[in-house]
PDB file of C-alpha atoms and ligand atoms in Angstrom:
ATOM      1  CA  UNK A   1       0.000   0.000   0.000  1.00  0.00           C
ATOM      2  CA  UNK A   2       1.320   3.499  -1.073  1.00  0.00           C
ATOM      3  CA  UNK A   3       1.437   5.628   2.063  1.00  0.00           C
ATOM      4  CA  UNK A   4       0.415   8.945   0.733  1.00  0.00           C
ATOM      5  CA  UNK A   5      -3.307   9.306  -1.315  1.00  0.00           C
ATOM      6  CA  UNK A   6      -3.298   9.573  -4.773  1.00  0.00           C
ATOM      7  CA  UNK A   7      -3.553  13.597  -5.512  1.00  0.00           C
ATOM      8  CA  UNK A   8      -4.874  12.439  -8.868  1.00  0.00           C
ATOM      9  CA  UNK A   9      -8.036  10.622  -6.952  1.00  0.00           C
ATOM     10  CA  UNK A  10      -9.215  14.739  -5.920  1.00  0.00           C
ATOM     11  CA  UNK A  11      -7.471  16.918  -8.134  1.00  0.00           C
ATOM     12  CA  UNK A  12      -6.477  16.705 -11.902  1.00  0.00           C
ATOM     13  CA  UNK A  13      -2.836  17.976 -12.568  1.00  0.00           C
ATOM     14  CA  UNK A  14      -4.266  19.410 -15.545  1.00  0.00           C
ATOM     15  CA  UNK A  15      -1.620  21.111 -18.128  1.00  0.00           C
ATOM     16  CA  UNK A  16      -3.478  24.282 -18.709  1.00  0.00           C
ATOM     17  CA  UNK A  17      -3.719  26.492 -15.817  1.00  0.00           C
ATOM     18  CA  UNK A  18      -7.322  26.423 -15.487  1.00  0.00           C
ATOM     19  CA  UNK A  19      -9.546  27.761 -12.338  1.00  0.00           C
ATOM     20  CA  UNK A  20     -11.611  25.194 -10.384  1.00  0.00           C
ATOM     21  CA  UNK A  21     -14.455  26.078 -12.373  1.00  0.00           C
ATOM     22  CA  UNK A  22     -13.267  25.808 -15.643  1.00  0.00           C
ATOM     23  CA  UNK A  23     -15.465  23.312 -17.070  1.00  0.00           C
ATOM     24  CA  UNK A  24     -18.078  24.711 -16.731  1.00  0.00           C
ATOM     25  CA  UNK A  25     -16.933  28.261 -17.683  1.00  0.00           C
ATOM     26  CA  UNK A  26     -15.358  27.050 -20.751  1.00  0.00           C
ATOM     27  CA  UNK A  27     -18.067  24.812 -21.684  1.00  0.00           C
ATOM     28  CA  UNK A  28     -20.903  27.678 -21.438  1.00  0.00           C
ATOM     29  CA  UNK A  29     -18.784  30.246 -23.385  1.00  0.00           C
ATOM     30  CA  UNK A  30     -20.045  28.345 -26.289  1.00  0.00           C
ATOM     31  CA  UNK A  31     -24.071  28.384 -26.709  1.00  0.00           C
ATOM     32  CA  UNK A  32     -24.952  26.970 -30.289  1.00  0.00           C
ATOM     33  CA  UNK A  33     -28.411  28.401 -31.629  1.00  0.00           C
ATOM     34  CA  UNK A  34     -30.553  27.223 -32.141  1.00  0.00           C
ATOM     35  CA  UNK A  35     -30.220  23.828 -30.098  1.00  0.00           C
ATOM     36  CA  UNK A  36     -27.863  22.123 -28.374  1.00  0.00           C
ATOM     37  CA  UNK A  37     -24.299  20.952 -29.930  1.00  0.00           C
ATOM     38  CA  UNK A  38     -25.126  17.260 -31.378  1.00  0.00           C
ATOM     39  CA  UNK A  39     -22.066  14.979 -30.939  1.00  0.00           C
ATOM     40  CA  UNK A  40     -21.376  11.616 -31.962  1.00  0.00           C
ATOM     41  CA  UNK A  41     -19.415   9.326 -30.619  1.00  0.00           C
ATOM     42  CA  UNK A  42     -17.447   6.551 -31.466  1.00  0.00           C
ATOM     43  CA  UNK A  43     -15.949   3.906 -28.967  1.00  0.00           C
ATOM     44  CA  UNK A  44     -15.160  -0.348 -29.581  1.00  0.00           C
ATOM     45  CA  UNK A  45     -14.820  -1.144 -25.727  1.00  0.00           C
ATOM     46  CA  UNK A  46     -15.633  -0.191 -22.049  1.00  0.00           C
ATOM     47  CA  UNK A  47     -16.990   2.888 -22.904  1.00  0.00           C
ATOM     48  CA  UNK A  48     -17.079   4.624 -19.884  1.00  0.00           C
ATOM     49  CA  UNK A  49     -15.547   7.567 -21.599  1.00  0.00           C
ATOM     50  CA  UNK A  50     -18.778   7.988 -23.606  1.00  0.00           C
ATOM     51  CA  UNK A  51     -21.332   7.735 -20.704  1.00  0.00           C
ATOM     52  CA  UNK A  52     -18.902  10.805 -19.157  1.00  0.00           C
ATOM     53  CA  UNK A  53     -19.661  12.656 -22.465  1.00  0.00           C
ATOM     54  CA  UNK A  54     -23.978  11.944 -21.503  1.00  0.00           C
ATOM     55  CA  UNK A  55     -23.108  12.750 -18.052  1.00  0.00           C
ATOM     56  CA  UNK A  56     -21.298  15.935 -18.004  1.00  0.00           C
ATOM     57  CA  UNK A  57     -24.096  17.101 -21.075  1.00  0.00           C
ATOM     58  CA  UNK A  58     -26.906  15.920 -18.684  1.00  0.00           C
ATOM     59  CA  UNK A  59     -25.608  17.690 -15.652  1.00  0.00           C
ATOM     60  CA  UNK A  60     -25.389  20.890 -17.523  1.00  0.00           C
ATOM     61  CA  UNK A  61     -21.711  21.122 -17.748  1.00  0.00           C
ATOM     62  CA  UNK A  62     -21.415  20.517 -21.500  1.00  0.00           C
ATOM     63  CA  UNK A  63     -24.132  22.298 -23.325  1.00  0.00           C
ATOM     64  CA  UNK A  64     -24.785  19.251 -25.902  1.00  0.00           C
ATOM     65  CA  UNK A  65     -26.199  16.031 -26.104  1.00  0.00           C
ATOM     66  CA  UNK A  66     -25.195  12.799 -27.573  1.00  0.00           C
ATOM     67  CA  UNK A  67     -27.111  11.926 -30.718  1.00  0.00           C
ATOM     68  CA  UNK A  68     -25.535   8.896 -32.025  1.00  0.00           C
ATOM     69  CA  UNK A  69     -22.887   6.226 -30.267  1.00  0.00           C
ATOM     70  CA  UNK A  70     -21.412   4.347 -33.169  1.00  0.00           C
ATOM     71  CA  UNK A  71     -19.391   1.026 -32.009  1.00  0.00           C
ATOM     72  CA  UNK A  72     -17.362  -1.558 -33.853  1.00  0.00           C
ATOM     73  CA  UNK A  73     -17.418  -4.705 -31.277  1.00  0.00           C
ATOM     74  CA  UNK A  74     -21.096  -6.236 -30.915  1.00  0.00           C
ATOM     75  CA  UNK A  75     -22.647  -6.086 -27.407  1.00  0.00           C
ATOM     76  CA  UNK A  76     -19.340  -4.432 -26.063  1.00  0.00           C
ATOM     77  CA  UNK A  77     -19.658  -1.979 -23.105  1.00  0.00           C
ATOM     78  CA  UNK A  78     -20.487   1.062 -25.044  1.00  0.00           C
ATOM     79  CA  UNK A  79     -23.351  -0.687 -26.550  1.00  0.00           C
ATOM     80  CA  UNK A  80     -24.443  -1.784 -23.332  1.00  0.00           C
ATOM     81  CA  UNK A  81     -24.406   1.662 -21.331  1.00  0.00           C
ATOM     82  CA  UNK A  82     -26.088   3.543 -24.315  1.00  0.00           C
ATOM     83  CA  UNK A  83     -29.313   0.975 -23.822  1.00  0.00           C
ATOM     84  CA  UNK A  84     -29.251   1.965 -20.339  1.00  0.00           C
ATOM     85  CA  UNK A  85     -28.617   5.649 -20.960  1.00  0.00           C
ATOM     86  CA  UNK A  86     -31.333   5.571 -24.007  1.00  0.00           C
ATOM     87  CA  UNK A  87     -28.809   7.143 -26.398  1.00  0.00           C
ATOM     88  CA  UNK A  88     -29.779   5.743 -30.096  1.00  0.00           C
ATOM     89  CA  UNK A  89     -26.587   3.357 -30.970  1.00  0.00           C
ATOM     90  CA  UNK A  90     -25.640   1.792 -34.870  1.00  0.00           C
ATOM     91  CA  UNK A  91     -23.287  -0.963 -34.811  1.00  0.00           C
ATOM     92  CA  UNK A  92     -20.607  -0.672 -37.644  1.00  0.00           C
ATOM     93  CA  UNK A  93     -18.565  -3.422 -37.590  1.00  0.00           C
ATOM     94  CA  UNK A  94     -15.110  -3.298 -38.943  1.00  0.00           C
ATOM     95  CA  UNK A  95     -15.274  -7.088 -40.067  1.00  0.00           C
ATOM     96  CA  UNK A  96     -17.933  -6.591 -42.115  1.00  0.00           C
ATOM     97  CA  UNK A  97     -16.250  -3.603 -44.400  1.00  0.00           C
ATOM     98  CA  UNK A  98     -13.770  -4.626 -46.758  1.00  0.00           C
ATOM     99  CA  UNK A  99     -11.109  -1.307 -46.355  1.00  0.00           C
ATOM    100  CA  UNK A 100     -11.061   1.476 -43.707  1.00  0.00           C
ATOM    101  CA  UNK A 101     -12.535   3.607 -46.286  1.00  0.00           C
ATOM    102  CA  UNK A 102     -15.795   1.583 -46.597  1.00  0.00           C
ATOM    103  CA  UNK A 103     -15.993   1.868 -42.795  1.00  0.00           C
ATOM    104  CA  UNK A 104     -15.090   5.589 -42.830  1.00  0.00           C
ATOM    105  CA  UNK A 105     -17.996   5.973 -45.313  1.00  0.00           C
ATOM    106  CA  UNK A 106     -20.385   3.625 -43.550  1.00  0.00           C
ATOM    107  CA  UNK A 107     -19.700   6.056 -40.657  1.00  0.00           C
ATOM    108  CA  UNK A 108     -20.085   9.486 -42.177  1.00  0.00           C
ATOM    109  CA  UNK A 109     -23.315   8.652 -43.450  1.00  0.00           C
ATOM    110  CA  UNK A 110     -24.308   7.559 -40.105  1.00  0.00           C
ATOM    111  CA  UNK A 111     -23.022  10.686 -38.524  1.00  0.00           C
ATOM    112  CA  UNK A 112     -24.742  13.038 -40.929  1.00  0.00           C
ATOM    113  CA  UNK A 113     -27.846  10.949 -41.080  1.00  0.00           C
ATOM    114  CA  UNK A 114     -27.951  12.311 -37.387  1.00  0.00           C
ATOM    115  CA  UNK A 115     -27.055  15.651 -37.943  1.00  0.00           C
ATOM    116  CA  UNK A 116     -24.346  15.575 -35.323  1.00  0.00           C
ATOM    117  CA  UNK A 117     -21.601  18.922 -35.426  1.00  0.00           C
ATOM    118  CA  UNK A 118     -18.946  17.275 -33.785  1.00  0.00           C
ATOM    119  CA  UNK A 119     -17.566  13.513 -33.756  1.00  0.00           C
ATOM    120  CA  UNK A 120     -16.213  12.152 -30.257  1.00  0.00           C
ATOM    121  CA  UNK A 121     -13.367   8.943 -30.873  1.00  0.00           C
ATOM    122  CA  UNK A 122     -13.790   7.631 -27.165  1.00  0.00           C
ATOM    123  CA  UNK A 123     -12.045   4.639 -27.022  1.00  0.00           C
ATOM    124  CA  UNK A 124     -11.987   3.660 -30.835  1.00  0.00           C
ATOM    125  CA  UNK A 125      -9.756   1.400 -31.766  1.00  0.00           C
ATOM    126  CA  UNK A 126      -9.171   1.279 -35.116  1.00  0.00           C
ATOM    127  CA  UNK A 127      -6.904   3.630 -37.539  1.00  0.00           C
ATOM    128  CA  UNK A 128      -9.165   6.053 -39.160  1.00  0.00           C
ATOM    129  CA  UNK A 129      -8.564   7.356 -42.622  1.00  0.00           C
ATOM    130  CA  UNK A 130      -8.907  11.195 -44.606  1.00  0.00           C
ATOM    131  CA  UNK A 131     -12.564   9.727 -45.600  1.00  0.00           C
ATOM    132  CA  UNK A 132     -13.555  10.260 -41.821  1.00  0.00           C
ATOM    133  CA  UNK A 133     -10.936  13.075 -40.987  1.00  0.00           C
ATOM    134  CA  UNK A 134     -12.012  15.298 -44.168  1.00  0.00           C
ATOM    135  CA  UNK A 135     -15.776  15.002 -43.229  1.00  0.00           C
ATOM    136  CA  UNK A 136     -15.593  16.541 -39.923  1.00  0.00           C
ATOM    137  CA  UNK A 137     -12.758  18.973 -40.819  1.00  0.00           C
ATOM    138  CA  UNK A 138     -11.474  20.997 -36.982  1.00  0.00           C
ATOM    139  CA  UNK A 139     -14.435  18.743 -35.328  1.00  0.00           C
ATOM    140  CA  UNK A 140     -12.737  14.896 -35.187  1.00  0.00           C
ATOM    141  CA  UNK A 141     -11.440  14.840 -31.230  1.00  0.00           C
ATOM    142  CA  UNK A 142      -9.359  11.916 -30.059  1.00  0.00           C
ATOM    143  CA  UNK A 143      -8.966  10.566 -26.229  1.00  0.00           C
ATOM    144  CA  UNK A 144      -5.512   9.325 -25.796  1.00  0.00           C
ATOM    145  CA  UNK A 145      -4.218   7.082 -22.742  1.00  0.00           C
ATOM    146  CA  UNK A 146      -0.580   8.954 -22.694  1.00  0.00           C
ATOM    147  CA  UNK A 147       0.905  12.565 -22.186  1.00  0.00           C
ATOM    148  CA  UNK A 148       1.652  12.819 -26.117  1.00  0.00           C
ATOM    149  CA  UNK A 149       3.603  13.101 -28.228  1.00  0.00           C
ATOM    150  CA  UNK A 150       4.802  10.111 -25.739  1.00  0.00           C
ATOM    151  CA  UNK A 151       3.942   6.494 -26.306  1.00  0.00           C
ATOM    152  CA  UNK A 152       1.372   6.516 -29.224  1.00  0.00           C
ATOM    153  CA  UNK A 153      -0.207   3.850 -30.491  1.00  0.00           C
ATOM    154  CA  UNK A 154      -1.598   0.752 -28.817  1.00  0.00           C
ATOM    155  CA  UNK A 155      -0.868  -0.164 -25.131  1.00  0.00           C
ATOM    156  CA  UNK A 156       0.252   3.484 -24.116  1.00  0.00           C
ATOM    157  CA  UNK A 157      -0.400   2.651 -20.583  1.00  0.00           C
ATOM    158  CA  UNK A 158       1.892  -0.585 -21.313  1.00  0.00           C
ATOM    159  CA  UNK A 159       4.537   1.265 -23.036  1.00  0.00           C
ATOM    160  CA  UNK A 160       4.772   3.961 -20.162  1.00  0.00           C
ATOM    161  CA  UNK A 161       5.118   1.300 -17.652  1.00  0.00           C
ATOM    162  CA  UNK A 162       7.684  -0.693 -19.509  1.00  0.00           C
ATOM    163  CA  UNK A 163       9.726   3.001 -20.054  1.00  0.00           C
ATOM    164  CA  UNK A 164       9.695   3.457 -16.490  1.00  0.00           C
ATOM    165  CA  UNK A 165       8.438   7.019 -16.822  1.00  0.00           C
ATOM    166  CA  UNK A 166       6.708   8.732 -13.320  1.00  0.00           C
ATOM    167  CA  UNK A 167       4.239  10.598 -14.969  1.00  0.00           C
ATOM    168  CA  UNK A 168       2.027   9.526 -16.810  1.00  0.00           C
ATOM    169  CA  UNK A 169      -1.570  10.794 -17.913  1.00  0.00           C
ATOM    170  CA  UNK A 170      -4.177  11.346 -21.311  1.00  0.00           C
ATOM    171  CA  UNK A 171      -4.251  13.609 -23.869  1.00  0.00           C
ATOM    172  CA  UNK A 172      -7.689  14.748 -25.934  1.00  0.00           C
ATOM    173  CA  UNK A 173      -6.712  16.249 -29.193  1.00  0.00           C
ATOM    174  CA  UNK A 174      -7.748  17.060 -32.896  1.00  0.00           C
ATOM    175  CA  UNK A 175      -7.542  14.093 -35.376  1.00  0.00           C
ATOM    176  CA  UNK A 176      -4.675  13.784 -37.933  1.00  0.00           C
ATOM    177  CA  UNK A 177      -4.062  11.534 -40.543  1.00  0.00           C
ATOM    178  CA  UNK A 178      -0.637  11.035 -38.699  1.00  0.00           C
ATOM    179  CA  UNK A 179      -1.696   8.339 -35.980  1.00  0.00           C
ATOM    180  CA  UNK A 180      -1.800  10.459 -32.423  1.00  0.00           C
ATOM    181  CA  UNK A 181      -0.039  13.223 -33.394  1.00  0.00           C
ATOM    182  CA  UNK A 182      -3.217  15.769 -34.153  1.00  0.00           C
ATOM    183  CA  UNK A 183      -3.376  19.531 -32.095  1.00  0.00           C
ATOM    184  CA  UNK A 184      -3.548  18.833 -28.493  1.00  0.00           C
ATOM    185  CA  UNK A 185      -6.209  20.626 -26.409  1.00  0.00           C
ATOM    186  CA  UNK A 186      -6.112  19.144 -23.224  1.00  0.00           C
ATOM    187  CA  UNK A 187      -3.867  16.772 -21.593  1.00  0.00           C
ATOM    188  CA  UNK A 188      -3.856  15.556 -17.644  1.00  0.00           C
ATOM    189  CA  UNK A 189      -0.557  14.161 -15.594  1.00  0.00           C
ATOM    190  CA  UNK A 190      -1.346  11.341 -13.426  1.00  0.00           C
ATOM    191  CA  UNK A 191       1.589  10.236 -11.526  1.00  0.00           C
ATOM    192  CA  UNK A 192       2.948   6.676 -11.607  1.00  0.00           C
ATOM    193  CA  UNK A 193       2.843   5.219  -7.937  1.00  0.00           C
ATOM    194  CA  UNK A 194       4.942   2.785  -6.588  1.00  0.00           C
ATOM    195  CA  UNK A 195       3.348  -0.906  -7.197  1.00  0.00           C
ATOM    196  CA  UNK A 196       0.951   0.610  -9.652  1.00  0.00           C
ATOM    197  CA  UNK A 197       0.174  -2.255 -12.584  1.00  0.00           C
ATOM    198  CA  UNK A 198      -1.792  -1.772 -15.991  1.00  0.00           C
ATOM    199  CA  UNK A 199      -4.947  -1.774 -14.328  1.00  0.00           C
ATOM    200  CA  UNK A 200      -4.339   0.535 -11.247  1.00  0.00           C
ATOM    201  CA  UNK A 201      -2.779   2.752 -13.658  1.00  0.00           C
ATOM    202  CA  UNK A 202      -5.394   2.596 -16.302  1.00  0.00           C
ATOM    203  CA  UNK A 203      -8.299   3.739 -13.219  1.00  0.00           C
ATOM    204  CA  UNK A 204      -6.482   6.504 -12.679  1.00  0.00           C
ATOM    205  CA  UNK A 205      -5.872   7.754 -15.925  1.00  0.00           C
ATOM    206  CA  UNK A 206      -9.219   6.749 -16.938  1.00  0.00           C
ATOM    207  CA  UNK A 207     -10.089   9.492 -13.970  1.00  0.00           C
ATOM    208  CA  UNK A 208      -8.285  11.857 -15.402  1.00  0.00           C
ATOM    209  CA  UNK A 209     -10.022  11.690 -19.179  1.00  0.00           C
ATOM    210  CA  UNK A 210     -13.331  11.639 -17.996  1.00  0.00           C
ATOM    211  CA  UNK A 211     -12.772  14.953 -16.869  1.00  0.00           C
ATOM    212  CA  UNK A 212     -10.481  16.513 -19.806  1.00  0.00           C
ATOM    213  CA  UNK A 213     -12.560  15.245 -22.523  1.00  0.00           C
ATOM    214  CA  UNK A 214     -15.584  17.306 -22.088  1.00  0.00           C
ATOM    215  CA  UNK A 215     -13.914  20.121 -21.705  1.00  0.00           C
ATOM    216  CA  UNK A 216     -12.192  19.482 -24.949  1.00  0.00           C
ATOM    217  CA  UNK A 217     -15.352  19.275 -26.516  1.00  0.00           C
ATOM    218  CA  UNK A 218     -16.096  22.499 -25.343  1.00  0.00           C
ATOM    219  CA  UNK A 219     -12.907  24.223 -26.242  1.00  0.00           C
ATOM    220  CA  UNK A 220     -13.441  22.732 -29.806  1.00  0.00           C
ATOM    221  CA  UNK A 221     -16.958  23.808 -30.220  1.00  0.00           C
ATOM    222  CA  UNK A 222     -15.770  27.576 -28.888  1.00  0.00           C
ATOM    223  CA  UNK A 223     -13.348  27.360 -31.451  1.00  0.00           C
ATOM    224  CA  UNK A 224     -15.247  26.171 -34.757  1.00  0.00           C
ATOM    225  CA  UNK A 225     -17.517  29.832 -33.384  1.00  0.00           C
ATOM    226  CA  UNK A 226     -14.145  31.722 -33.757  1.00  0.00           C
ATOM    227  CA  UNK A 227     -13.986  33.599 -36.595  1.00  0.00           C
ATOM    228  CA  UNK A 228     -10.582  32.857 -38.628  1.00  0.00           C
TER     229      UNK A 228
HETATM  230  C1  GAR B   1      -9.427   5.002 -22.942  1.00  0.00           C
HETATM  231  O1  GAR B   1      -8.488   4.904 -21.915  1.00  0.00           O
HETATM  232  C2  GAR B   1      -8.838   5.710 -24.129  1.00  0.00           C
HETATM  233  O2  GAR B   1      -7.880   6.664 -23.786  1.00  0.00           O
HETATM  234  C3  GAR B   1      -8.216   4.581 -24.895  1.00  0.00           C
HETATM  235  O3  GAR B   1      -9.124   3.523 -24.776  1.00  0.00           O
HETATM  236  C4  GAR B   1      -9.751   3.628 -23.496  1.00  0.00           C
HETATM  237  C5  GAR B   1     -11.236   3.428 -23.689  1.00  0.00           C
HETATM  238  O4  GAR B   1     -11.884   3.307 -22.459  1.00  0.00           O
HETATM  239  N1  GAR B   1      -8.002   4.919 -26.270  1.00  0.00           N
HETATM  240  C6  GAR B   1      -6.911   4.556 -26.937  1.00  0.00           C
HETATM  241  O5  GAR B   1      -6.041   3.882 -26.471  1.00  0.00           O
HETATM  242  C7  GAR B   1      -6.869   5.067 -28.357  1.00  0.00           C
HETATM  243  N2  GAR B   1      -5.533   4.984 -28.866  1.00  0.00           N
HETATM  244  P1  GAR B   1     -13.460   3.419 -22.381  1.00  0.00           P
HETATM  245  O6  GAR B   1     -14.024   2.482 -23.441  1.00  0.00           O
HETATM  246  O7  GAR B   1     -13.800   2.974 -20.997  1.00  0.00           O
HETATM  247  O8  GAR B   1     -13.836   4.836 -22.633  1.00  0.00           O
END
């Protein structure tokens, strides 16, 4: 047992110096007319990064709401909480599509079937391609289990681990053809405790995005309002 608490359990060591209350002042700077931001969201496991996407929009701290959860894996997590959260869910599975592009596609269409203004990769595990990317051009966010530009790619919690680093953390960011390496808009350090595994590691980090991916949402929606 560590003998010190885990500052990360309370407080985010978030990168930006943001006040207490930044979520929700960043995330009502940004009031779309004349309804709510639609999102869409995108996730192949878990997918308890999506239900903190309904949450923080149903608590008021993210003014949006989740039109469509896409998923890749049949009956995985995602698919599960959006029945119990009653958010309308496709399944698009990757096996079925021949190239990435033909699951891109399948995927646009879904997306602008359901008029959403801003697509959500929570936990998607597959590369996507320009087909997805060029659709949702400034509006394609990403959450990433690592402080990039370290360890991208699979297992970043796994690669941190096995580099020894002592801080670790998540990134949200735009989407790039360039695999994790897209404009960063939020990240979180989460430090790496002595005896932590994969899985006590993961929690923590896992803490960490819930929080930093809304208000990346927010901060992208405020900025597609921007003029140039
Ligand atoms: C999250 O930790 C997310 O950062 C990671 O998958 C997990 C999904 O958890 N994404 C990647 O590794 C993408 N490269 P969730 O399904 O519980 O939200």
């Amino acid at each position: 047992m560590p003998a010190f608490a885990d500052p990360s359990d309370q407080e985010p060591c978030v990168q930006w110096p943001l006040p207490p209350d930044c979520l929700e002042a960043q995330a009502t700077a940004w009031a779309p007319e004349p309804g709510p931001l639609r999102l869409g969201v995108m996730a192949s496991g878990a997918g308890s990064n999506f239900e903190a996407l309904v949450q923080a929009c149903r608590q008021g701290n993210l003014q949006a709401e989740v039109a469509l959860l896409v998923v890749n894996n049949s009956g995985c997590g995602a698919q599960q909480r959006a029945e119990r959260l009653g958010i309308p869910c496709q399944l698009h599975d990757h096996r079925h599509h021949p190239s990435r592009e033909q699951l891109d596609r399948a995927l646009v269409a879904s997306f602008q079937a359901a008029a959403v203004d801003l697509v959500v990769m929570a936990g998607w595990m597959r590369v996507v391609t320009p087909t997805l990317i060029g659709a949702f051009p400034d509006r394609l966010v990403n959450i990433h289990p690592s402080l990039l530009p370290s360890f991208r790619g699979l297992d970043a919690v796994g690669q941190a681990l096995a580099a020894g680093v002592t801080l670790a953390g998540c990134t949200a960011h735009l989407v790039s053809e360039e695999v994790d390496a897209g404009r960063i808009l939020v990240q979180a350090a989460v430090p790496v405790l002595a005896g932590d595994d994969h899985a006590s590691l993961t929690r923590r980090i896992q803490m960490q995005e819930h929080r930093i991916l809304p208000l990346a949402v927010a901060l992208t929606a405020q900025q597609l309002g921007e003029p140039d």
